[in-house]
mmCIF file of C-alpha atoms and ligand atoms in Angstrom:
data_model
loop_
_atom_site.group_PDB
_atom_site.id
_atom_site.type_symbol
_atom_site.label_atom_id
_atom_site.label_comp_id
_atom_site.label_asym_id
_atom_site.label_seq_id
_atom_site.Cartn_x
_atom_site.Cartn_y
_atom_site.Cartn_z
ATOM 1 C CA UNK A 116 41.140 -9.154 -6.639
ATOM 2 C CA UNK A 117 39.091 -7.319 -9.261
ATOM 3 C CA UNK A 118 36.039 -5.101 -9.195
ATOM 4 C CA UNK A 119 33.992 -7.994 -10.567
ATOM 5 C CA UNK A 120 34.063 -9.988 -7.315
ATOM 6 C CA UNK A 121 31.702 -7.277 -6.001
ATOM 7 C CA UNK A 122 33.708 -6.955 -2.794
ATOM 8 C CA UNK A 123 32.197 -3.469 -2.386
ATOM 9 C CA UNK A 124 28.746 -5.032 -1.973
ATOM 10 C CA UNK A 125 30.099 -7.632 0.458
ATOM 11 C CA UNK A 126 31.524 -4.791 2.559
ATOM 12 C CA UNK A 127 28.153 -3.061 2.619
ATOM 13 C CA UNK A 128 26.405 -6.312 3.607
ATOM 14 C CA UNK A 129 28.945 -6.839 6.389
ATOM 15 C CA UNK A 130 28.101 -3.370 7.650
ATOM 16 C CA UNK A 131 24.402 -4.388 7.810
ATOM 17 C CA UNK A 132 25.395 -7.517 9.781
ATOM 18 C CA UNK A 133 27.432 -5.357 12.136
ATOM 19 C CA UNK A 134 24.380 -3.113 12.710
ATOM 20 C CA UNK A 135 22.186 -6.158 13.441
ATOM 21 C CA UNK A 136 19.830 -5.415 10.524
ATOM 22 C CA UNK A 137 20.926 -8.087 8.031
ATOM 23 C CA UNK A 138 18.183 -10.537 7.048
ATOM 24 C CA UNK A 139 17.522 -13.410 4.691
ATOM 25 C CA UNK A 140 14.387 -13.588 2.560
ATOM 26 C CA UNK A 141 11.768 -15.796 4.231
ATOM 27 C CA UNK A 142 10.390 -18.602 2.050
ATOM 28 C CA UNK A 143 6.665 -19.434 2.225
ATOM 29 C CA UNK A 144 5.591 -22.942 1.216
ATOM 30 C CA UNK A 145 1.808 -22.548 1.436
ATOM 31 C CA UNK A 146 -0.847 -20.147 0.130
ATOM 32 C CA UNK A 147 -0.975 -16.811 1.947
ATOM 33 C CA UNK A 148 -3.355 -17.555 4.844
ATOM 34 C CA UNK A 149 -3.668 -16.696 8.555
ATOM 35 C CA UNK A 150 -1.303 -19.617 9.174
ATOM 36 C CA UNK A 151 1.511 -20.397 6.769
ATOM 37 C CA UNK A 152 4.498 -22.716 6.529
ATOM 38 C CA UNK A 153 7.512 -20.414 6.621
ATOM 39 C CA UNK A 154 11.030 -21.818 6.251
ATOM 40 C CA UNK A 155 9.630 -25.271 7.024
ATOM 41 C CA UNK A 156 7.627 -24.199 10.092
ATOM 42 C CA UNK A 157 3.939 -23.558 10.697
ATOM 43 C CA UNK A 158 3.465 -20.004 12.008
ATOM 44 C CA UNK A 159 0.728 -17.401 12.503
ATOM 45 C CA UNK A 160 1.096 -14.904 9.664
ATOM 46 C CA UNK A 161 0.762 -11.297 10.829
ATOM 47 C CA UNK A 162 2.574 -9.634 7.941
ATOM 48 C CA UNK A 163 0.524 -10.008 4.803
ATOM 49 C CA UNK A 164 -1.572 -7.418 2.962
ATOM 50 C CA UNK A 165 -4.096 -10.123 2.117
ATOM 51 C CA UNK A 166 -6.658 -8.305 4.288
ATOM 52 C CA UNK A 167 -9.755 -10.163 3.116
ATOM 53 C CA UNK A 168 -8.375 -13.614 2.369
ATOM 54 C CA UNK A 169 -8.868 -13.160 -1.375
ATOM 55 C CA UNK A 170 -5.336 -14.339 -2.298
ATOM 56 C CA UNK A 171 -6.387 -17.982 -1.919
ATOM 57 C CA UNK A 172 -10.153 -17.591 -2.336
ATOM 58 C CA UNK A 173 -11.840 -20.475 -4.209
ATOM 59 C CA UNK A 174 -13.989 -18.138 -6.315
ATOM 60 C CA UNK A 175 -11.011 -16.035 -7.407
ATOM 61 C CA UNK A 176 -9.040 -19.183 -8.243
ATOM 62 C CA UNK A 177 -11.916 -20.566 -10.321
ATOM 63 C CA UNK A 178 -12.243 -17.228 -12.167
ATOM 64 C CA UNK A 179 -8.485 -17.190 -12.861
ATOM 65 C CA UNK A 180 -8.594 -20.723 -14.282
ATOM 66 C CA UNK A 181 -11.550 -19.840 -16.486
ATOM 67 C CA UNK A 182 -9.710 -16.765 -17.773
ATOM 68 C CA UNK A 183 -6.682 -18.899 -18.620
ATOM 69 C CA UNK A 184 -8.894 -21.293 -20.568
ATOM 70 C CA UNK A 185 -10.478 -18.418 -22.501
ATOM 71 C CA UNK A 186 -7.478 -16.114 -22.991
ATOM 72 C CA UNK A 187 -4.285 -18.096 -22.273
ATOM 73 C CA UNK A 188 -1.613 -17.311 -19.700
ATOM 74 C CA UNK A 189 -0.078 -14.159 -21.163
ATOM 75 C CA UNK A 190 -1.392 -10.891 -22.603
ATOM 76 C CA UNK A 191 1.261 -11.149 -25.295
ATOM 77 C CA UNK A 192 1.983 -7.438 -25.642
ATOM 78 C CA UNK A 193 1.903 -4.075 -23.935
ATOM 79 C CA UNK A 194 -1.556 -2.613 -23.414
ATOM 80 C CA UNK A 195 -1.130 0.026 -26.129
ATOM 81 C CA UNK A 196 -0.196 -2.438 -28.882
ATOM 82 C CA UNK A 197 -2.223 -5.635 -28.712
ATOM 83 C CA UNK A 198 -2.177 -6.633 -25.005
ATOM 84 C CA UNK A 199 -5.495 -5.009 -24.100
ATOM 85 C CA UNK A 200 -7.986 -7.901 -23.984
ATOM 86 C CA UNK A 201 -11.739 -7.650 -23.426
ATOM 87 C CA UNK A 202 -11.221 -9.137 -19.948
ATOM 88 C CA UNK A 203 -8.967 -6.165 -19.037
ATOM 89 C CA UNK A 204 -11.618 -3.750 -20.337
ATOM 90 C CA UNK A 205 -14.246 -5.547 -18.274
ATOM 91 C CA UNK A 206 -12.096 -5.234 -15.140
ATOM 92 C CA UNK A 207 -11.725 -1.484 -15.699
ATOM 93 C CA UNK A 208 -15.475 -1.111 -16.129
ATOM 94 C CA UNK A 209 -16.410 -2.955 -12.930
ATOM 95 C CA UNK A 210 -13.727 -1.089 -10.986
ATOM 96 C CA UNK A 211 -14.944 2.317 -12.223
ATOM 97 C CA UNK A 212 -18.467 1.459 -11.127
ATOM 98 C CA UNK A 213 -17.195 0.167 -7.762
ATOM 99 C CA UNK A 214 -15.197 3.359 -7.197
ATOM 100 C CA UNK A 215 -18.091 5.568 -8.443
ATOM 101 C CA UNK A 216 -15.818 7.285 -10.986
ATOM 102 C CA UNK A 217 -16.112 7.866 -14.733
ATOM 103 C CA UNK A 218 -13.175 5.668 -15.692
ATOM 104 C CA UNK A 219 -10.369 3.444 -14.404
ATOM 105 C CA UNK A 220 -7.001 2.648 -15.950
ATOM 106 C CA UNK A 221 -5.361 -0.540 -14.674
ATOM 107 C CA UNK A 222 -1.575 -0.915 -14.374
ATOM 108 C CA UNK A 223 0.665 -3.922 -13.667
ATOM 109 C CA UNK A 224 1.019 -2.889 -10.006
ATOM 110 C CA UNK A 225 0.426 -0.008 -7.642
ATOM 111 C CA UNK A 226 4.100 0.832 -7.961
ATOM 112 C CA UNK A 227 3.825 0.990 -11.752
ATOM 113 C CA UNK A 228 0.712 3.115 -11.477
ATOM 114 C CA UNK A 229 2.505 5.786 -9.439
ATOM 115 C CA UNK A 230 5.572 5.535 -11.679
ATOM 116 C CA UNK A 231 3.374 6.043 -14.746
ATOM 117 C CA UNK A 232 0.627 8.451 -13.744
ATOM 118 C CA UNK A 233 2.542 11.162 -11.857
ATOM 119 C CA UNK A 234 4.957 11.878 -14.670
ATOM 120 C CA UNK A 235 2.229 11.655 -17.319
ATOM 121 C CA UNK A 236 -0.016 14.273 -15.687
ATOM 122 C CA UNK A 237 2.703 16.788 -14.681
ATOM 123 C CA UNK A 238 5.278 18.730 -16.648
ATOM 124 C CA UNK A 239 7.954 21.395 -16.344
ATOM 125 C CA UNK A 240 6.358 24.510 -14.905
ATOM 126 C CA UNK A 241 4.138 22.490 -12.542
ATOM 127 C CA UNK A 242 4.622 21.835 -8.830
ATOM 128 C CA UNK A 243 4.045 18.593 -6.922
ATOM 129 C CA UNK A 244 3.353 18.972 -3.191
ATOM 130 C CA UNK A 245 3.807 15.690 -1.321
ATOM 131 C CA UNK A 246 3.342 14.482 2.294
ATOM 132 C CA UNK A 247 6.708 13.572 3.833
ATOM 133 C CA UNK A 248 5.498 10.068 4.743
ATOM 134 C CA UNK A 249 4.153 9.193 1.289
ATOM 135 C CA UNK A 250 4.894 5.690 -0.007
ATOM 136 C CA UNK A 251 8.202 4.986 -1.751
ATOM 137 C CA UNK A 252 6.418 4.384 -5.067
ATOM 138 C CA UNK A 253 5.067 7.962 -4.919
ATOM 139 C CA UNK A 254 8.542 9.283 -4.140
ATOM 140 C CA UNK A 255 9.947 7.367 -7.111
ATOM 141 C CA UNK A 256 7.052 8.493 -9.310
ATOM 142 C CA UNK A 257 7.672 12.123 -8.336
ATOM 143 C CA UNK A 258 11.374 11.727 -9.164
ATOM 144 C CA UNK A 259 10.412 10.751 -12.728
ATOM 145 C CA UNK A 260 8.422 13.958 -13.228
ATOM 146 C CA UNK A 261 9.859 17.165 -14.686
ATOM 147 C CA UNK A 262 7.746 19.233 -12.287
ATOM 148 C CA UNK A 263 9.236 21.025 -9.265
ATOM 149 C CA UNK A 264 8.723 19.353 -5.909
ATOM 150 C CA UNK A 265 7.858 20.457 -2.378
ATOM 151 C CA UNK A 266 7.302 18.298 0.722
ATOM 152 C CA UNK A 267 4.984 19.169 3.632
ATOM 153 C CA UNK A 268 5.265 17.814 7.167
ATOM 154 C CA UNK A 269 3.242 14.670 7.720
ATOM 155 C CA UNK A 270 -0.495 15.491 7.741
ATOM 156 C CA UNK A 271 0.387 19.059 8.747
ATOM 157 C CA UNK A 272 -2.329 21.161 7.104
ATOM 158 C CA UNK A 273 -0.742 24.424 8.259
ATOM 159 C CA UNK A 274 2.525 23.464 6.566
ATOM 160 C CA UNK A 275 0.681 22.508 3.370
ATOM 161 C CA UNK A 276 -1.136 25.842 3.465
ATOM 162 C CA UNK A 277 2.150 27.709 3.961
ATOM 163 C CA UNK A 278 3.629 26.052 0.835
ATOM 164 C CA UNK A 279 0.530 26.754 -1.270
ATOM 165 C CA UNK A 280 0.319 30.377 -0.143
ATOM 166 C CA UNK A 281 3.970 30.901 -0.998
ATOM 167 C CA UNK A 282 4.196 28.961 -4.264
ATOM 168 C CA UNK A 283 0.800 28.552 -5.924
ATOM 169 C CA UNK A 284 1.118 31.725 -8.021
ATOM 170 C CA UNK A 285 4.422 30.657 -9.554
ATOM 171 C CA UNK A 286 3.162 27.483 -11.259
ATOM 172 C CA UNK A 287 0.723 26.371 -13.943
ATOM 173 C CA UNK A 288 -0.678 23.217 -12.288
ATOM 174 C CA UNK A 289 -0.111 22.234 -8.679
ATOM 175 C CA UNK A 290 -0.704 18.604 -7.713
ATOM 176 C CA UNK A 291 -1.145 17.657 -4.043
ATOM 177 C CA UNK A 292 -0.284 13.997 -3.412
ATOM 178 C CA UNK A 293 -1.014 11.982 -0.298
ATOM 179 C CA UNK A 294 -1.442 8.407 0.809
ATOM 180 C CA UNK A 295 -5.069 7.742 1.840
ATOM 181 C CA UNK A 296 -3.939 5.352 4.582
ATOM 182 C CA UNK A 297 -0.297 5.730 5.616
ATOM 183 C CA UNK A 298 1.105 2.261 5.228
ATOM 184 C CA UNK A 299 3.669 2.237 8.036
ATOM 185 C CA UNK A 300 1.597 3.928 10.776
ATOM 186 C CA UNK A 301 -1.973 3.123 9.755
ATOM 187 C CA UNK A 302 -3.212 6.707 10.145
ATOM 188 C CA UNK A 303 -5.544 8.387 7.643
ATOM 189 C CA UNK A 304 -4.774 11.461 5.562
ATOM 190 C CA UNK A 305 -6.772 14.548 6.589
ATOM 191 C CA UNK A 306 -8.514 14.397 3.227
ATOM 192 C CA UNK A 307 -11.433 16.777 3.877
ATOM 193 C CA UNK A 308 -9.027 19.551 4.910
ATOM 194 C CA UNK A 309 -6.639 18.784 2.032
ATOM 195 C CA UNK A 310 -9.506 18.933 -0.476
ATOM 196 C CA UNK A 311 -10.755 22.247 0.949
ATOM 197 C CA UNK A 312 -7.267 23.737 0.585
ATOM 198 C CA UNK A 313 -6.889 22.296 -2.906
ATOM 199 C CA UNK A 314 -10.145 23.949 -3.953
ATOM 200 C CA UNK A 315 -9.196 27.236 -2.296
ATOM 201 C CA UNK A 316 -5.840 27.286 -4.135
ATOM 202 C CA UNK A 317 -7.066 25.701 -7.375
ATOM 203 C CA UNK A 318 -4.851 22.593 -7.102
ATOM 204 C CA UNK A 319 -5.262 19.052 -8.374
ATOM 205 C CA UNK A 320 -5.520 16.201 -5.828
ATOM 206 C CA UNK A 321 -3.988 12.736 -6.008
ATOM 207 C CA UNK A 322 -4.735 10.109 -3.336
ATOM 208 C CA UNK A 323 -2.890 6.785 -3.214
ATOM 209 C CA UNK A 324 -5.356 4.529 -1.442
ATOM 210 C CA UNK A 325 -3.436 1.258 -1.606
ATOM 211 C CA UNK A 326 -4.252 0.278 1.993
ATOM 212 C CA UNK A 327 -7.742 1.800 1.928
ATOM 213 C CA UNK A 328 -8.990 -0.122 -1.127
ATOM 214 C CA UNK A 329 -11.134 -3.012 0.076
ATOM 215 C CA UNK A 330 -10.775 -1.915 3.701
ATOM 216 C CA UNK A 331 -12.342 1.536 4.218
ATOM 217 C CA UNK A 332 -15.652 2.963 3.034
ATOM 218 C CA UNK A 333 -18.885 1.251 1.997
ATOM 219 C CA UNK A 334 -18.069 -2.344 0.902
ATOM 220 C CA UNK A 335 -14.370 -1.389 0.810
ATOM 221 C CA UNK A 336 -14.754 1.454 -1.712
ATOM 222 C CA UNK A 337 -11.818 3.230 -0.084
ATOM 223 C CA UNK A 338 -10.803 6.325 1.847
ATOM 224 C CA UNK A 339 -12.428 8.798 -0.573
ATOM 225 C CA UNK A 340 -15.750 7.037 0.027
ATOM 226 C CA UNK A 341 -15.062 6.882 3.789
ATOM 227 C CA UNK A 342 -14.809 10.697 3.847
ATOM 228 C CA UNK A 343 -17.682 11.089 1.319
ATOM 229 C CA UNK A 344 -15.478 13.074 -1.053
ATOM 230 C CA UNK A 345 -16.674 11.571 -4.348
ATOM 231 C CA UNK A 346 -16.181 14.019 -7.206
ATOM 232 C CA UNK A 347 -13.660 16.164 -5.311
ATOM 233 C CA UNK A 348 -10.470 14.090 -5.841
ATOM 234 C CA UNK A 349 -8.938 14.196 -9.328
ATOM 235 C CA UNK A 350 -6.842 11.028 -9.201
ATOM 236 C CA UNK A 351 -7.617 8.101 -6.878
ATOM 237 C CA UNK A 352 -4.976 5.389 -6.981
ATOM 238 C CA UNK A 353 -5.366 1.929 -5.536
ATOM 239 C CA UNK A 354 -3.661 -1.406 -5.595
ATOM 240 C CA UNK A 355 -5.146 -4.736 -6.592
ATOM 241 C CA UNK A 356 -2.333 -6.531 -4.752
ATOM 242 C CA UNK A 357 -3.487 -6.026 -1.157
ATOM 243 C CA UNK A 358 -7.124 -6.457 -0.105
ATOM 244 C CA UNK A 359 -8.035 -7.421 -3.679
ATOM 245 C CA UNK A 360 -5.682 -10.365 -3.241
ATOM 246 C CA UNK A 361 -4.039 -10.580 -6.663
ATOM 247 C CA UNK A 362 -1.728 -8.027 -8.307
ATOM 248 C CA UNK A 363 -2.119 -4.750 -10.152
ATOM 249 C CA UNK A 364 -2.789 -1.074 -9.596
ATOM 250 C CA UNK A 365 -5.327 1.399 -10.895
ATOM 251 C CA UNK A 366 -6.152 5.056 -11.142
ATOM 252 C CA UNK A 367 -9.791 6.132 -11.031
ATOM 253 C CA UNK A 368 -10.995 9.496 -12.309
ATOM 254 C CA UNK A 369 -12.170 11.243 -15.450
ATOM 255 C CA UNK A 370 -12.482 9.644 -18.899
ATOM 256 C CA UNK A 371 -10.175 12.294 -20.327
ATOM 257 C CA UNK A 372 -7.497 11.235 -17.832
ATOM 258 C CA UNK A 373 -7.725 7.656 -19.047
ATOM 259 C CA UNK A 374 -7.455 8.743 -22.668
ATOM 260 C CA UNK A 375 -4.299 10.750 -21.924
ATOM 261 C CA UNK A 376 -2.725 7.908 -19.924
ATOM 262 C CA UNK A 377 -3.241 5.505 -22.816
ATOM 263 C CA UNK A 378 -0.937 7.813 -24.815
ATOM 264 C CA UNK A 379 1.618 8.826 -22.217
ATOM 265 C CA UNK A 380 1.793 6.485 -19.169
ATOM 266 C CA UNK A 381 5.105 4.757 -19.790
ATOM 267 C CA UNK A 382 4.384 1.455 -17.953
ATOM 268 C CA UNK A 383 1.423 0.961 -20.326
ATOM 269 C CA UNK A 384 3.590 1.699 -23.356
ATOM 270 C CA UNK A 385 6.726 -0.194 -22.408
ATOM 271 C CA UNK A 386 5.763 -3.106 -20.123
ATOM 272 C CA UNK A 387 3.493 -6.056 -20.921
ATOM 273 C CA UNK A 388 -0.090 -5.967 -19.678
ATOM 274 C CA UNK A 389 -1.316 -8.100 -16.760
ATOM 275 C CA UNK A 390 -2.032 -11.786 -17.487
ATOM 276 C CA UNK A 391 -5.718 -12.487 -18.233
ATOM 277 C CA UNK A 392 -5.940 -14.758 -15.154
ATOM 278 C CA UNK A 393 -5.210 -11.743 -12.974
ATOM 279 C CA UNK A 394 -7.973 -9.717 -14.625
ATOM 280 C CA UNK A 395 -10.407 -12.629 -14.302
ATOM 281 C CA UNK A 396 -9.669 -13.128 -10.602
ATOM 282 C CA UNK A 397 -9.982 -9.388 -9.933
ATOM 283 C CA UNK A 398 -13.388 -9.129 -11.621
ATOM 284 C CA UNK A 399 -14.506 -11.836 -9.185
ATOM 285 C CA UNK A 400 -12.949 -9.899 -6.262
ATOM 286 C CA UNK A 401 -15.009 -6.820 -7.137
ATOM 287 C CA UNK A 402 -18.086 -9.049 -7.367
ATOM 288 C CA UNK A 403 -17.400 -10.425 -3.867
ATOM 289 C CA UNK A 404 -17.008 -6.928 -2.425
ATOM 290 C CA UNK A 405 -20.260 -5.800 -4.040
ATOM 291 C CA UNK A 406 -22.120 -8.852 -2.715
ATOM 292 C CA UNK A 407 -21.181 -8.559 0.931
ATOM 293 C CA UNK A 408 -19.230 -6.488 3.449
ATOM 294 C CA UNK A 409 -18.634 -9.550 5.638
ATOM 295 C CA UNK A 410 -14.862 -9.736 5.031
ATOM 296 C CA UNK A 411 -14.395 -5.966 5.375
ATOM 297 C CA UNK A 412 -16.297 -6.023 8.685
ATOM 298 C CA UNK A 413 -14.167 -8.913 9.945
ATOM 299 C CA UNK A 414 -10.908 -7.020 9.256
ATOM 300 C CA UNK A 415 -12.094 -4.127 11.413
ATOM 301 C CA UNK A 416 -13.395 -6.402 14.189
ATOM 302 C CA UNK A 417 -10.064 -8.254 14.336
ATOM 303 C CA UNK A 418 -7.997 -5.086 14.025
ATOM 304 C CA UNK A 419 -9.869 -3.334 16.840
ATOM 305 C CA UNK A 420 -9.593 -6.409 19.084
ATOM 306 C CA UNK A 421 -5.855 -6.748 18.507
ATOM 307 C CA UNK A 422 -5.138 -3.047 19.061
ATOM 308 C CA UNK A 423 -7.177 -2.958 22.279
ATOM 309 C CA UNK A 424 -5.429 -6.035 23.732
ATOM 310 C CA UNK A 425 -1.939 -4.806 22.762
ATOM 311 C CA UNK A 426 -2.610 -1.421 24.356
ATOM 312 C CA UNK A 427 -3.848 -3.137 27.529
ATOM 313 C CA UNK A 428 -0.637 -5.190 27.533
ATOM 314 C CA UNK A 429 1.314 -1.914 27.549
ATOM 315 C CA UNK A 430 2.768 -1.870 24.033
ATOM 316 C CA UNK A 431 3.321 1.384 22.126
ATOM 317 C CA UNK A 432 1.121 1.000 19.058
ATOM 318 C CA UNK A 433 1.218 4.617 17.896
ATOM 319 C CA UNK A 434 -1.936 6.219 16.516
ATOM 320 C CA UNK A 435 -3.246 3.827 13.877
ATOM 321 C CA UNK A 436 -6.799 4.405 12.650
ATOM 322 C CA UNK A 437 -6.927 1.186 10.605
ATOM 323 C CA UNK A 438 -6.154 -2.527 11.102
ATOM 324 C CA UNK A 439 -2.464 -1.742 10.397
ATOM 325 C CA UNK A 440 -0.842 -1.971 13.831
ATOM 326 C CA UNK A 441 2.745 -0.756 14.274
ATOM 327 C CA UNK A 442 4.397 -1.889 17.521
ATOM 328 C CA UNK A 443 7.236 0.531 18.246
ATOM 329 C CA UNK A 444 10.600 -0.490 19.706
ATOM 330 C CA UNK A 445 12.510 2.399 18.031
ATOM 331 C CA UNK A 446 15.922 0.689 18.268
ATOM 332 C CA UNK A 447 16.699 -1.131 15.001
ATOM 333 C CA UNK A 448 18.622 -4.113 16.388
ATOM 334 C CA UNK A 449 16.025 -4.649 19.161
ATOM 335 C CA UNK A 450 13.245 -4.591 16.552
ATOM 336 C CA UNK A 451 14.958 -7.178 14.357
ATOM 337 C CA UNK A 452 15.701 -9.339 17.407
ATOM 338 C CA UNK A 453 12.081 -9.034 18.624
ATOM 339 C CA UNK A 454 10.829 -10.274 15.271
ATOM 340 C CA UNK A 455 13.261 -13.223 15.344
ATOM 341 C CA UNK A 456 12.127 -14.203 18.848
ATOM 342 C CA UNK A 457 8.466 -13.945 17.841
ATOM 343 C CA UNK A 458 9.185 -16.335 14.997
ATOM 344 C CA UNK A 459 10.622 -18.815 17.501
ATOM 345 C CA UNK A 460 7.284 -18.532 19.316
ATOM 346 C CA UNK A 461 5.466 -19.364 16.066
ATOM 347 C CA UNK A 462 4.413 -15.827 15.093
ATOM 348 C CA UNK A 463 5.674 -14.051 11.983
ATOM 349 C CA UNK A 464 5.738 -10.255 12.156
ATOM 350 C CA UNK A 465 8.233 -8.518 9.918
ATOM 351 C CA UNK A 466 10.499 -5.779 11.284
ATOM 352 C CA UNK A 467 10.246 -2.375 9.612
ATOM 353 C CA UNK A 468 13.476 -0.416 9.798
ATOM 354 C CA UNK A 469 15.478 2.223 7.912
ATOM 355 C CA UNK A 470 15.181 3.042 4.996
ATOM 356 C CA UNK A 471 11.480 2.106 5.048
ATOM 357 C CA UNK A 472 10.995 4.291 8.169
ATOM 358 C CA UNK A 473 13.347 6.921 9.655
ATOM 359 C CA UNK A 474 16.148 5.841 12.029
ATOM 360 C CA UNK A 475 14.880 5.729 15.620
ATOM 361 C CA UNK A 476 11.345 4.841 14.450
ATOM 362 C CA UNK A 477 11.892 1.087 14.038
ATOM 363 C CA UNK A 478 8.885 -1.094 14.679
ATOM 364 C CA UNK A 479 7.333 -4.406 13.858
ATOM 365 C CA UNK A 480 4.180 -3.962 11.820
ATOM 366 C CA UNK A 481 1.237 -6.250 12.523
ATOM 367 C CA UNK A 482 -1.223 -6.761 9.688
ATOM 368 C CA UNK A 483 -4.441 -8.191 11.078
ATOM 369 C CA UNK A 484 -6.723 -9.773 8.484
ATOM 370 C CA UNK A 485 -10.300 -11.009 8.192
ATOM 371 C CA UNK A 486 -9.026 -14.594 8.346
ATOM 372 C CA UNK A 487 -7.466 -14.535 11.828
ATOM 373 C CA UNK A 488 -9.357 -16.274 14.614
ATOM 374 C CA UNK A 489 -9.534 -14.752 18.108
ATOM 375 C CA UNK A 490 -7.498 -17.729 19.304
ATOM 376 C CA UNK A 491 -4.702 -16.917 16.832
ATOM 377 C CA UNK A 492 -4.706 -13.253 17.845
ATOM 378 C CA UNK A 493 -4.578 -14.193 21.564
ATOM 379 C CA UNK A 494 -1.669 -16.539 20.868
ATOM 380 C CA UNK A 495 0.163 -13.757 19.041
ATOM 381 C CA UNK A 496 -0.390 -11.279 21.896
ATOM 382 C CA UNK A 497 0.883 -13.851 24.432
ATOM 383 C CA UNK A 498 4.004 -14.288 22.263
ATOM 384 C CA UNK A 499 4.577 -10.493 22.260
ATOM 385 C CA UNK A 500 4.351 -10.423 26.057
ATOM 386 C CA UNK A 501 6.708 -13.389 26.426
ATOM 387 C CA UNK A 502 9.341 -12.001 24.046
ATOM 388 C CA UNK A 503 9.211 -8.623 25.804
ATOM 389 C CA UNK A 504 9.932 -10.356 29.127
ATOM 390 C CA UNK A 505 12.985 -12.014 27.538
ATOM 391 C CA UNK A 506 14.402 -8.983 25.684
ATOM 392 C CA UNK A 507 13.339 -5.885 27.560
ATOM 393 C CA UNK A 508 13.388 -6.608 31.305
HETATM 394 C C1 PLP B 161 1.703 -1.195 -1.365
HETATM 395 C C2 PLP B 161 1.606 0.176 -1.849
HETATM 396 C C3 PLP B 161 1.880 0.472 -3.184
HETATM 397 C C4 PLP B 161 2.378 -0.555 -4.144
HETATM 398 O O1 PLP B 161 1.373 -1.412 -4.556
HETATM 399 P P1 PLP B 161 1.778 -2.734 -5.356
HETATM 400 O O2 PLP B 161 0.529 -3.110 -6.056
HETATM 401 O O3 PLP B 161 2.222 -3.736 -4.356
HETATM 402 O O4 PLP B 161 2.885 -2.364 -6.296
HETATM 403 C C5 PLP B 161 1.706 1.775 -3.610
HETATM 404 N N1 PLP B 161 1.318 2.746 -2.762
HETATM 405 C C6 PLP B 161 1.066 2.507 -1.458
HETATM 406 C C7 PLP B 161 0.612 3.608 -0.573
HETATM 407 C C8 PLP B 161 1.217 1.200 -0.957
HETATM 408 O O5 PLP B 161 0.970 0.954 0.325
#
């Protein structure tokens, strides 16, 4: 036996199996729709971030094909060398207008955006203050920064205030970072109170609105728009991989911010720019959102219906304020087993366990989209009730 047989990884995997939390990657054989073929079986899909159905939208597909014909399949370089095509510039312009901000810088993903922006805008001698439930990409982005770090209790304004009162005087810049919509629970950040505190203590604000983009606010403008806080948030981050249906991330804010990022955001300097097809499809996505709020309205209608019916059926769905619906079972093995049984009933809902959420907070997370029919949602709820009667009585 040698180290190269990776026995140490096998041991760790066996430990996962022992805990009942081992899983294989599911394989999808169809476009991401309300119903998909998963591992050879047709199932209702309640786990995608494709909120508005844009991932397989005919107009986005046509725009992507046109972009390929005009610009080819690859950008050919990082953005800062020769990978910044006019179609990328156009995407940034329409996004800035959509977000009602001076400028937008687009990244290869939301993850890359957090990894690039946080370290570019902070330095030694600064402090980052972060909500304890912030997304993993924020946590990783913060780790890359040379600034000091402090964490406040989830959405606890008193705790945030305590940290600012104690520490603000010791630092040059202080950056407060929060998710707009918390991705695992579906609750909203208390943005108006956070912004008031930030102004009182002269801090910068950074909102990652990955799950709010395309879902909250007028025509899906996001959480900042929902709370009418335009002009009071310094950095608004969003993803183009969820409601927008394709892939990418962006930060919206001041022109000067964009100029600085083009010199110092490492994902833009050291990783190839998005393919032109992605930019083309996304320009069409923004156009669709500007034209009509039909899809955004449908997400909320479906989300509210599902949450109401699940509550009536006696499930613990926490305190979501968005279409994201966690269904809590707390025990990890029970959660994984519940998801497996749901799949046997033709409903795919992925389990969310440690390390994505703390131990003892395991849940399945239902993502209701604009595409689901009432019939599909009813079928899913009936499956939840049936599986509960098998596993929990
Ligand atoms: C999904 C998500 C991301 C990552 O976005 P990608 O475009 O998928 O990389 C970042 N932040 C938050 C809050 C998210 O929910």
